[in-house]
PDB file of C-alpha atoms in Angstrom:
ATOM      1  CA  UNK A   1       6.483 -79.906  22.881  1.00  0.00           C
ATOM      2  CA  UNK A   2       3.190 -81.706  22.310  1.00  0.00           C
ATOM      3  CA  UNK A   3       2.663 -84.844  20.370  1.00  0.00           C
ATOM      4  CA  UNK A   4       1.776 -84.626  16.773  1.00  0.00           C
ATOM      5  CA  UNK A   5      -1.833 -85.576  16.122  1.00  0.00           C
ATOM      6  CA  UNK A   6      -2.432 -89.035  14.702  1.00  0.00           C
ATOM      7  CA  UNK A   7      -3.708 -89.169  11.244  1.00  0.00           C
ATOM      8  CA  UNK A   8      -7.208 -90.728  11.133  1.00  0.00           C
ATOM      9  CA  UNK A   9      -7.361 -93.578   8.682  1.00  0.00           C
ATOM     10  CA  UNK A  10     -10.514 -93.470   6.523  1.00  0.00           C
ATOM     11  CA  UNK A  11     -11.817 -96.758   5.098  1.00  0.00           C
ATOM     12  CA  UNK A  12     -13.728 -99.854   6.091  1.00  0.00           C
ATOM     13  CA  UNK A  13     -12.752-101.880   9.130  1.00  0.00           C
ATOM     14  CA  UNK A  14     -10.952-105.221   8.609  1.00  0.00           C
ATOM     15  CA  UNK A  15     -14.114-107.101   9.763  1.00  0.00           C
ATOM     16  CA  UNK A  16     -15.893-105.905   6.646  1.00  0.00           C
ATOM     17  CA  UNK A  17     -13.072-107.087   4.391  1.00  0.00           C
ATOM     18  CA  UNK A  18     -12.868-110.621   5.828  1.00  0.00           C
ATOM     19  CA  UNK A  19     -16.106-111.898   3.868  1.00  0.00           C
ATOM     20  CA  UNK A  20     -14.781-110.247   0.667  1.00  0.00           C
ATOM     21  CA  UNK A  21     -11.465-111.872   1.109  1.00  0.00           C
ATOM     22  CA  UNK A  22     -13.102-115.206   1.571  1.00  0.00           C
ATOM     23  CA  UNK A  23     -15.314-114.714  -1.486  1.00  0.00           C
ATOM     24  CA  UNK A  24     -12.114-113.826  -3.562  1.00  0.00           C
ATOM     25  CA  UNK A  25     -10.382-116.943  -2.214  1.00  0.00           C
ATOM     26  CA  UNK A  26     -13.409-119.074  -3.425  1.00  0.00           C
ATOM     27  CA  UNK A  27     -13.298-117.344  -6.746  1.00  0.00           C
ATOM     28  CA  UNK A  28      -9.539-118.266  -7.041  1.00  0.00           C
ATOM     29  CA  UNK A  29     -10.362-121.882  -6.196  1.00  0.00           C
ATOM     30  CA  UNK A  30     -12.918-121.982  -8.902  1.00  0.00           C
ATOM     31  CA  UNK A  31     -10.491-120.584 -11.485  1.00  0.00           C
ATOM     32  CA  UNK A  32      -7.824-123.034 -10.276  1.00  0.00           C
ATOM     33  CA  UNK A  33     -10.312-125.877 -10.888  1.00  0.00           C
ATOM     34  CA  UNK A  34     -10.558-124.800 -14.522  1.00  0.00           C
ATOM     35  CA  UNK A  35      -6.809-124.614 -14.764  1.00  0.00           C
ATOM     36  CA  UNK A  36      -6.424-128.272 -13.389  1.00  0.00           C
ATOM     37  CA  UNK A  37      -9.159-129.473 -15.801  1.00  0.00           C
ATOM     38  CA  UNK A  38      -7.228-127.980 -18.726  1.00  0.00           C
ATOM     39  CA  UNK A  39      -4.314-130.187 -17.736  1.00  0.00           C
ATOM     40  CA  UNK A  40      -6.643-133.191 -17.319  1.00  0.00           C
ATOM     41  CA  UNK A  41      -5.941-133.318 -13.527  1.00  0.00           C
ATOM     42  CA  UNK A  42      -9.496-133.981 -12.531  1.00  0.00           C
ATOM     43  CA  UNK A  43      -8.996-134.912  -8.924  1.00  0.00           C
ATOM     44  CA  UNK A  44      -7.427-131.554  -8.073  1.00  0.00           C
ATOM     45  CA  UNK A  45     -10.004-129.849 -10.215  1.00  0.00           C
ATOM     46  CA  UNK A  46     -12.854-131.438  -8.271  1.00  0.00           C
ATOM     47  CA  UNK A  47     -11.168-130.602  -4.867  1.00  0.00           C
ATOM     48  CA  UNK A  48     -10.751-127.023  -5.959  1.00  0.00           C
ATOM     49  CA  UNK A  49     -14.498-126.718  -6.803  1.00  0.00           C
ATOM     50  CA  UNK A  50     -15.332-128.306  -3.472  1.00  0.00           C
ATOM     51  CA  UNK A  51     -13.336-125.755  -1.624  1.00  0.00           C
ATOM     52  CA  UNK A  52     -15.138-123.003  -3.553  1.00  0.00           C
ATOM     53  CA  UNK A  53     -18.478-124.470  -2.478  1.00  0.00           C
ATOM     54  CA  UNK A  54     -17.316-124.581   1.175  1.00  0.00           C
ATOM     55  CA  UNK A  55     -16.227-121.076   1.144  1.00  0.00           C
ATOM     56  CA  UNK A  56     -19.466-119.907  -0.389  1.00  0.00           C
ATOM     57  CA  UNK A  57     -21.354-121.552   2.431  1.00  0.00           C
ATOM     58  CA  UNK A  58     -19.218-119.695   4.984  1.00  0.00           C
ATOM     59  CA  UNK A  59     -18.669-116.156   3.563  1.00  0.00           C
ATOM     60  CA  UNK A  60     -22.273-114.984   3.944  1.00  0.00           C
ATOM     61  CA  UNK A  61     -22.581-116.334   7.484  1.00  0.00           C
ATOM     62  CA  UNK A  62     -19.385-114.750   8.517  1.00  0.00           C
ATOM     63  CA  UNK A  63     -20.433-111.481   7.024  1.00  0.00           C
ATOM     64  CA  UNK A  64     -23.633-111.499   9.088  1.00  0.00           C
ATOM     65  CA  UNK A  65     -21.705-112.628  12.216  1.00  0.00           C
ATOM     66  CA  UNK A  66     -19.169-109.763  11.842  1.00  0.00           C
ATOM     67  CA  UNK A  67     -21.945-107.298  10.829  1.00  0.00           C
ATOM     68  CA  UNK A  68     -19.927-106.842   7.610  1.00  0.00           C
ATOM     69  CA  UNK A  69     -22.673-107.580   5.025  1.00  0.00           C
ATOM     70  CA  UNK A  70     -22.527-104.949   2.215  1.00  0.00           C
ATOM     71  CA  UNK A  71     -24.200-104.514  -1.111  1.00  0.00           C
ATOM     72  CA  UNK A  72     -20.811-104.761  -2.775  1.00  0.00           C
ATOM     73  CA  UNK A  73     -20.119-108.145  -0.941  1.00  0.00           C
ATOM     74  CA  UNK A  74     -23.446-109.510  -2.138  1.00  0.00           C
ATOM     75  CA  UNK A  75     -22.841-108.575  -5.827  1.00  0.00           C
ATOM     76  CA  UNK A  76     -19.202-109.874  -5.592  1.00  0.00           C
ATOM     77  CA  UNK A  77     -20.510-113.204  -4.123  1.00  0.00           C
ATOM     78  CA  UNK A  78     -23.046-113.519  -6.906  1.00  0.00           C
ATOM     79  CA  UNK A  79     -20.418-113.017  -9.585  1.00  0.00           C
ATOM     80  CA  UNK A  80     -18.113-115.461  -7.878  1.00  0.00           C
ATOM     81  CA  UNK A  81     -20.896-118.056  -7.785  1.00  0.00           C
ATOM     82  CA  UNK A  82     -21.405-117.634 -11.481  1.00  0.00           C
ATOM     83  CA  UNK A  83     -17.752-118.340 -12.243  1.00  0.00           C
ATOM     84  CA  UNK A  84     -17.349-121.157  -9.770  1.00  0.00           C
ATOM     85  CA  UNK A  85     -20.645-122.944 -10.178  1.00  0.00           C
ATOM     86  CA  UNK A  86     -21.762-121.857 -13.591  1.00  0.00           C
ATOM     87  CA  UNK A  87     -18.696-121.731 -15.751  1.00  0.00           C
ATOM     88  CA  UNK A  88     -16.112-123.954 -14.056  1.00  0.00           C
ATOM     89  CA  UNK A  89     -18.235-127.214 -13.767  1.00  0.00           C
ATOM     90  CA  UNK A  90     -19.324-127.042 -17.432  1.00  0.00           C
ATOM     91  CA  UNK A  91     -15.646-126.442 -18.427  1.00  0.00           C
ATOM     92  CA  UNK A  92     -14.549-129.413 -16.260  1.00  0.00           C
ATOM     93  CA  UNK A  93     -17.129-131.613 -17.972  1.00  0.00           C
ATOM     94  CA  UNK A  94     -16.055-130.344 -21.399  1.00  0.00           C
ATOM     95  CA  UNK A  95     -12.487-131.473 -20.686  1.00  0.00           C
ATOM     96  CA  UNK A  96     -13.756-134.673 -19.006  1.00  0.00           C
ATOM     97  CA  UNK A  97     -15.662-136.216 -21.954  1.00  0.00           C
ATOM     98  CA  UNK A  98     -17.096-133.699 -24.321  1.00  0.00           C
ATOM     99  CA  UNK A  99     -13.933-132.232 -25.820  1.00  0.00           C
ATOM    100  CA  UNK A 100     -13.827-134.523 -28.745  1.00  0.00           C
ATOM    101  CA  UNK A 101     -17.484-135.489 -28.965  1.00  0.00           C
ATOM    102  CA  UNK A 102     -18.515-133.476 -31.984  1.00  0.00           C
ATOM    103  CA  UNK A 103     -19.360-129.935 -32.813  1.00  0.00           C
ATOM    104  CA  UNK A 104     -22.615-129.970 -30.807  1.00  0.00           C
ATOM    105  CA  UNK A 105     -20.861-131.190 -27.641  1.00  0.00           C
ATOM    106  CA  UNK A 106     -20.575-127.498 -26.493  1.00  0.00           C
ATOM    107  CA  UNK A 107     -24.218-126.891 -26.502  1.00  0.00           C
ATOM    108  CA  UNK A 108     -25.088-128.570 -23.129  1.00  0.00           C
ATOM    109  CA  UNK A 109     -22.206-126.648 -21.535  1.00  0.00           C
ATOM    110  CA  UNK A 110     -23.707-123.348 -22.781  1.00  0.00           C
ATOM    111  CA  UNK A 111     -27.171-124.389 -21.668  1.00  0.00           C
ATOM    112  CA  UNK A 112     -26.018-125.109 -18.137  1.00  0.00           C
ATOM    113  CA  UNK A 113     -24.043-121.911 -17.790  1.00  0.00           C
ATOM    114  CA  UNK A 114     -26.938-119.778 -19.112  1.00  0.00           C
ATOM    115  CA  UNK A 115     -29.381-121.490 -16.756  1.00  0.00           C
ATOM    116  CA  UNK A 116     -27.050-120.855 -13.834  1.00  0.00           C
ATOM    117  CA  UNK A 117     -26.960-117.176 -14.809  1.00  0.00           C
ATOM    118  CA  UNK A 118     -30.706-116.958 -14.904  1.00  0.00           C
ATOM    119  CA  UNK A 119     -31.000-118.812 -11.566  1.00  0.00           C
ATOM    120  CA  UNK A 120     -28.620-116.371  -9.856  1.00  0.00           C
ATOM    121  CA  UNK A 121     -30.385-113.347 -11.385  1.00  0.00           C
ATOM    122  CA  UNK A 122     -33.731-114.604 -10.171  1.00  0.00           C
ATOM    123  CA  UNK A 123     -32.340-115.238  -6.711  1.00  0.00           C
ATOM    124  CA  UNK A 124     -30.980-111.703  -6.505  1.00  0.00           C
ATOM    125  CA  UNK A 125     -34.270-110.276  -7.744  1.00  0.00           C
ATOM    126  CA  UNK A 126     -36.176-112.209  -5.087  1.00  0.00           C
ATOM    127  CA  UNK A 127     -34.110-110.719  -2.257  1.00  0.00           C
ATOM    128  CA  UNK A 128     -36.160-107.412  -2.697  1.00  0.00           C
ATOM    129  CA  UNK A 129     -39.582-109.162  -2.596  1.00  0.00           C
ATOM    130  CA  UNK A 130     -41.252-108.546   0.742  1.00  0.00           C
ATOM    131  CA  UNK A 131     -44.557-110.106  -0.246  1.00  0.00           C
ATOM    132  CA  UNK A 132     -43.389-113.743  -0.091  1.00  0.00           C
ATOM    133  CA  UNK A 133     -45.286-115.910   2.479  1.00  0.00           C
ATOM    134  CA  UNK A 134     -43.496-116.870   5.631  1.00  0.00           C
ATOM    135  CA  UNK A 135     -43.396-120.534   4.838  1.00  0.00           C
ATOM    136  CA  UNK A 136     -41.515-119.873   1.596  1.00  0.00           C
ATOM    137  CA  UNK A 137     -38.425-118.652   3.301  1.00  0.00           C
ATOM    138  CA  UNK A 138     -37.565-122.222   4.112  1.00  0.00           C
ATOM    139  CA  UNK A 139     -37.338-123.143   0.458  1.00  0.00           C
ATOM    140  CA  UNK A 140     -35.326-122.235  -2.644  1.00  0.00           C
ATOM    141  CA  UNK A 141     -37.023-121.813  -5.988  1.00  0.00           C
ATOM    142  CA  UNK A 142     -35.097-124.238  -8.076  1.00  0.00           C
ATOM    143  CA  UNK A 143     -31.948-126.070  -7.063  1.00  0.00           C
ATOM    144  CA  UNK A 144     -29.404-123.670  -5.476  1.00  0.00           C
ATOM    145  CA  UNK A 145     -26.160-122.917  -7.352  1.00  0.00           C
ATOM    146  CA  UNK A 146     -23.667-124.936  -5.198  1.00  0.00           C
ATOM    147  CA  UNK A 147     -25.942-128.008  -5.208  1.00  0.00           C
ATOM    148  CA  UNK A 148     -26.342-127.667  -9.021  1.00  0.00           C
ATOM    149  CA  UNK A 149     -22.555-127.628  -9.423  1.00  0.00           C
ATOM    150  CA  UNK A 150     -22.330-130.763  -7.228  1.00  0.00           C
ATOM    151  CA  UNK A 151     -25.032-132.526  -9.266  1.00  0.00           C
ATOM    152  CA  UNK A 152     -23.570-131.764 -12.613  1.00  0.00           C
ATOM    153  CA  UNK A 153     -20.133-133.041 -11.582  1.00  0.00           C
ATOM    154  CA  UNK A 154     -21.649-136.478 -10.853  1.00  0.00           C
ATOM    155  CA  UNK A 155     -19.921-138.099 -13.810  1.00  0.00           C
ATOM    156  CA  UNK A 156     -16.525-136.813 -12.625  1.00  0.00           C
ATOM    157  CA  UNK A 157     -17.158-138.153  -9.031  1.00  0.00           C
ATOM    158  CA  UNK A 158     -18.361-141.491 -10.438  1.00  0.00           C
ATOM    159  CA  UNK A 159     -15.405-141.886 -12.899  1.00  0.00           C
ATOM    160  CA  UNK A 160     -12.892-141.038 -10.151  1.00  0.00           C
ATOM    161  CA  UNK A 161     -14.466-143.658  -7.877  1.00  0.00           C
ATOM    162  CA  UNK A 162     -14.434-146.174 -10.751  1.00  0.00           C
ATOM    163  CA  UNK A 163     -10.710-145.458 -11.341  1.00  0.00           C
ATOM    164  CA  UNK A 164      -9.987-146.081  -7.654  1.00  0.00           C
ATOM    165  CA  UNK A 165     -11.853-149.315  -7.726  1.00  0.00           C
ATOM    166  CA  UNK A 166     -10.294-150.294 -11.150  1.00  0.00           C
ATOM    167  CA  UNK A 167     -13.767-150.780 -12.473  1.00  0.00           C
ATOM    168  CA  UNK A 168     -13.124-150.304 -16.131  1.00  0.00           C
ATOM    169  CA  UNK A 169     -16.701-150.711 -17.291  1.00  0.00           C
ATOM    170  CA  UNK A 170     -18.010-148.083 -14.825  1.00  0.00           C
ATOM    171  CA  UNK A 171     -15.177-145.770 -15.672  1.00  0.00           C
ATOM    172  CA  UNK A 172     -15.991-145.966 -19.421  1.00  0.00           C
ATOM    173  CA  UNK A 173     -19.749-145.317 -18.599  1.00  0.00           C
ATOM    174  CA  UNK A 174     -18.832-142.193 -16.576  1.00  0.00           C
ATOM    175  CA  UNK A 175     -16.775-140.831 -19.527  1.00  0.00           C
ATOM    176  CA  UNK A 176     -19.499-141.293 -22.088  1.00  0.00           C
ATOM    177  CA  UNK A 177     -20.255-137.838 -23.670  1.00  0.00           C
ATOM    178  CA  UNK A 178     -24.074-138.666 -23.393  1.00  0.00           C
ATOM    179  CA  UNK A 179     -23.865-139.050 -19.629  1.00  0.00           C
ATOM    180  CA  UNK A 180     -22.145-135.624 -19.171  1.00  0.00           C
ATOM    181  CA  UNK A 181     -24.627-134.029 -21.641  1.00  0.00           C
ATOM    182  CA  UNK A 182     -27.652-135.438 -19.773  1.00  0.00           C
ATOM    183  CA  UNK A 183     -26.334-134.197 -16.477  1.00  0.00           C
ATOM    184  CA  UNK A 184     -25.673-130.750 -17.804  1.00  0.00           C
ATOM    185  CA  UNK A 185     -29.123-130.440 -19.456  1.00  0.00           C
ATOM    186  CA  UNK A 186     -31.147-131.945 -16.527  1.00  0.00           C
ATOM    187  CA  UNK A 187     -29.279-129.895 -13.911  1.00  0.00           C
ATOM    188  CA  UNK A 188     -29.718-126.742 -15.947  1.00  0.00           C
ATOM    189  CA  UNK A 189     -33.490-127.342 -16.123  1.00  0.00           C
ATOM    190  CA  UNK A 190     -33.606-127.966 -12.330  1.00  0.00           C
ATOM    191  CA  UNK A 191     -31.809-124.602 -11.713  1.00  0.00           C
ATOM    192  CA  UNK A 192     -34.371-122.543 -13.622  1.00  0.00           C
ATOM    193  CA  UNK A 193     -37.366-124.712 -12.614  1.00  0.00           C
ATOM    194  CA  UNK A 194     -39.882-123.511  -9.966  1.00  0.00           C
ATOM    195  CA  UNK A 195     -39.411-126.556  -7.906  1.00  0.00           C
ATOM    196  CA  UNK A 196     -39.483-125.823  -4.194  1.00  0.00           C
ATOM    197  CA  UNK A 197     -36.267-127.155  -2.662  1.00  0.00           C
ATOM    198  CA  UNK A 198     -35.411-127.252   1.117  1.00  0.00           C
ATOM    199  CA  UNK A 199     -32.896-124.498   2.010  1.00  0.00           C
ATOM    200  CA  UNK A 200     -32.054-126.140   5.393  1.00  0.00           C
ATOM    201  CA  UNK A 201     -31.323-122.652   6.748  1.00  0.00           C
ATOM    202  CA  UNK A 202     -34.449-122.380   8.789  1.00  0.00           C
ATOM    203  CA  UNK A 203     -35.085-126.116   8.857  1.00  0.00           C
ATOM    204  CA  UNK A 204     -36.265-127.248  12.329  1.00  0.00           C
ATOM    205  CA  UNK A 205     -35.256-130.888  13.230  1.00  0.00           C
ATOM    206  CA  UNK A 206     -37.635-132.651  15.611  1.00  0.00           C
ATOM    207  CA  UNK A 207     -36.099-133.560  19.009  1.00  0.00           C
ATOM    208  CA  UNK A 208     -36.205-137.307  18.366  1.00  0.00           C
ATOM    209  CA  UNK A 209     -34.219-137.002  15.119  1.00  0.00           C
ATOM    210  CA  UNK A 210     -31.377-134.864  16.561  1.00  0.00           C
ATOM    211  CA  UNK A 211     -29.191-137.634  17.698  1.00  0.00           C
ATOM    212  CA  UNK A 212     -29.618-139.832  14.548  1.00  0.00           C
ATOM    213  CA  UNK A 213     -28.900-136.818  12.466  1.00  0.00           C
ATOM    214  CA  UNK A 214     -25.709-136.121  14.335  1.00  0.00           C
ATOM    215  CA  UNK A 215     -24.644-139.749  14.135  1.00  0.00           C
ATOM    216  CA  UNK A 216     -25.435-139.873  10.488  1.00  0.00           C
ATOM    217  CA  UNK A 217     -23.431-136.639   9.846  1.00  0.00           C
ATOM    218  CA  UNK A 218     -20.428-138.119  11.656  1.00  0.00           C
ATOM    219  CA  UNK A 219     -20.723-141.356   9.663  1.00  0.00           C
ATOM    220  CA  UNK A 220     -20.899-139.538   6.384  1.00  0.00           C
ATOM    221  CA  UNK A 221     -17.849-137.402   7.416  1.00  0.00           C
ATOM    222  CA  UNK A 222     -15.929-140.596   8.096  1.00  0.00           C
ATOM    223  CA  UNK A 223     -17.034-142.032   4.744  1.00  0.00           C
ATOM    224  CA  UNK A 224     -16.077-138.781   2.941  1.00  0.00           C
ATOM    225  CA  UNK A 225     -12.516-138.971   4.372  1.00  0.00           C
ATOM    226  CA  UNK A 226     -12.139-142.717   3.603  1.00  0.00           C
ATOM    227  CA  UNK A 227     -13.774-142.722   0.210  1.00  0.00           C
ATOM    228  CA  UNK A 228     -14.387-139.107  -0.954  1.00  0.00           C
ATOM    229  CA  UNK A 229     -15.504-139.712  -4.625  1.00  0.00           C
ATOM    230  CA  UNK A 230     -18.046-142.442  -3.726  1.00  0.00           C
ATOM    231  CA  UNK A 231     -19.397-140.376  -0.825  1.00  0.00           C
ATOM    232  CA  UNK A 232     -19.958-137.356  -3.167  1.00  0.00           C
ATOM    233  CA  UNK A 233     -21.457-139.396  -5.898  1.00  0.00           C
ATOM    234  CA  UNK A 234     -23.861-140.988  -3.280  1.00  0.00           C
ATOM    235  CA  UNK A 235     -24.705-137.543  -1.956  1.00  0.00           C
ATOM    236  CA  UNK A 236     -25.721-136.360  -5.362  1.00  0.00           C
ATOM    237  CA  UNK A 237     -28.050-139.366  -5.776  1.00  0.00           C
ATOM    238  CA  UNK A 238     -29.504-138.722  -2.321  1.00  0.00           C
ATOM    239  CA  UNK A 239     -30.136-135.102  -3.139  1.00  0.00           C
ATOM    240  CA  UNK A 240     -32.107-135.998  -6.246  1.00  0.00           C
ATOM    241  CA  UNK A 241     -34.155-138.554  -4.070  1.00  0.00           C
ATOM    242  CA  UNK A 242     -35.257-135.957  -1.549  1.00  0.00           C
ATOM    243  CA  UNK A 243     -36.475-133.358  -4.184  1.00  0.00           C
ATOM    244  CA  UNK A 244     -40.024-135.003  -4.373  1.00  0.00           C
ATOM    245  CA  UNK A 245     -40.316-134.934  -0.624  1.00  0.00           C
ATOM    246  CA  UNK A 246     -39.257-131.157  -0.674  1.00  0.00           C
ATOM    247  CA  UNK A 247     -41.999-130.384  -3.036  1.00  0.00           C
ATOM    248  CA  UNK A 248     -44.585-132.385  -1.078  1.00  0.00           C
ATOM    249  CA  UNK A 249     -43.590-130.451   2.140  1.00  0.00           C
ATOM    250  CA  UNK A 250     -43.931-127.081   0.349  1.00  0.00           C
ATOM    251  CA  UNK A 251     -47.439-127.792  -0.901  1.00  0.00           C
ATOM    252  CA  UNK A 252     -48.446-129.180   2.456  1.00  0.00           C
ATOM    253  CA  UNK A 253     -47.360-125.888   4.104  1.00  0.00           C
ATOM    254  CA  UNK A 254     -49.015-123.907   1.392  1.00  0.00           C
ATOM    255  CA  UNK A 255     -52.358-125.646   1.828  1.00  0.00           C
ATOM    256  CA  UNK A 256     -52.184-125.247   5.652  1.00  0.00           C
ATOM    257  CA  UNK A 257     -51.466-121.456   5.207  1.00  0.00           C
ATOM    258  CA  UNK A 258     -54.442-121.072   2.803  1.00  0.00           C
ATOM    259  CA  UNK A 259     -56.756-122.926   5.113  1.00  0.00           C
ATOM    260  CA  UNK A 260     -55.651-120.672   7.990  1.00  0.00           C
ATOM    261  CA  UNK A 261     -56.155-117.569   5.900  1.00  0.00           C
ATOM    262  CA  UNK A 262     -59.662-118.697   4.942  1.00  0.00           C
ATOM    263  CA  UNK A 263     -60.575-119.429   8.564  1.00  0.00           C
ATOM    264  CA  UNK A 264     -59.432-115.997   9.624  1.00  0.00           C
ATOM    265  CA  UNK A 265     -61.500-114.349   6.807  1.00  0.00           C
ATOM    266  CA  UNK A 266     -64.645-116.297   7.687  1.00  0.00           C
ATOM    267  CA  UNK A 267     -64.531-115.212  11.408  1.00  0.00           C
ATOM    268  CA  UNK A 268     -66.977-112.395  12.335  1.00  0.00           C
ATOM    269  CA  UNK A 269     -65.493-109.026  13.154  1.00  0.00           C
TER     270      UNK A 269
END
């Protein structure tokens, strides 16, 4: 008697499912952050959103590495980003200081979430644009979603660091409704702005800066373990500080590309 033929399983391979599983875990982390904020447990809420940001930075790269990038995965990742970086941070700040700040306190939260939705929609639409100049691929248009979520959570990071240091004045400042409202509004405007921001994906580091960069990264990692909230608050201030340099770098590359194009056009056939 011969063997029974094996039934062929139809469906995607497990490699294609791994990025989507990671995206789902990131979404669950963002929703968990909202749940912790509802219970006024802000340290676990901030940790949950940081986990969501780390997963967001990995799932796309893993999808390309495993050759499992799909249209479904891209759309799922975008929806997860909206929840984790558009809805959850504004909800955390609402519970942090804006809950009892008056009937207009919800307006900055709405503004930030709407700006995040517009920023993600613009990013998805730009993926089909093949006419962009080559130098623009090293820049985002506006602050990216994970960085925007980190910037808007600055009052939470500052307040948690002040609580650790028992600095009552700084903790009271971090919980002022005006501070949270300003962070929501300014970050929302940065999200939808046309400000060119380094993406660091195609960023080339000069050889003489490789060793200092590695040492600085190791130092920051140690600081992040020893004093996470202070390190995260400092990283937000540093990110704001480099935005003017990013804009200057973009315009420098743009001028160089335009001059090269004019030189090519002026050359005789």
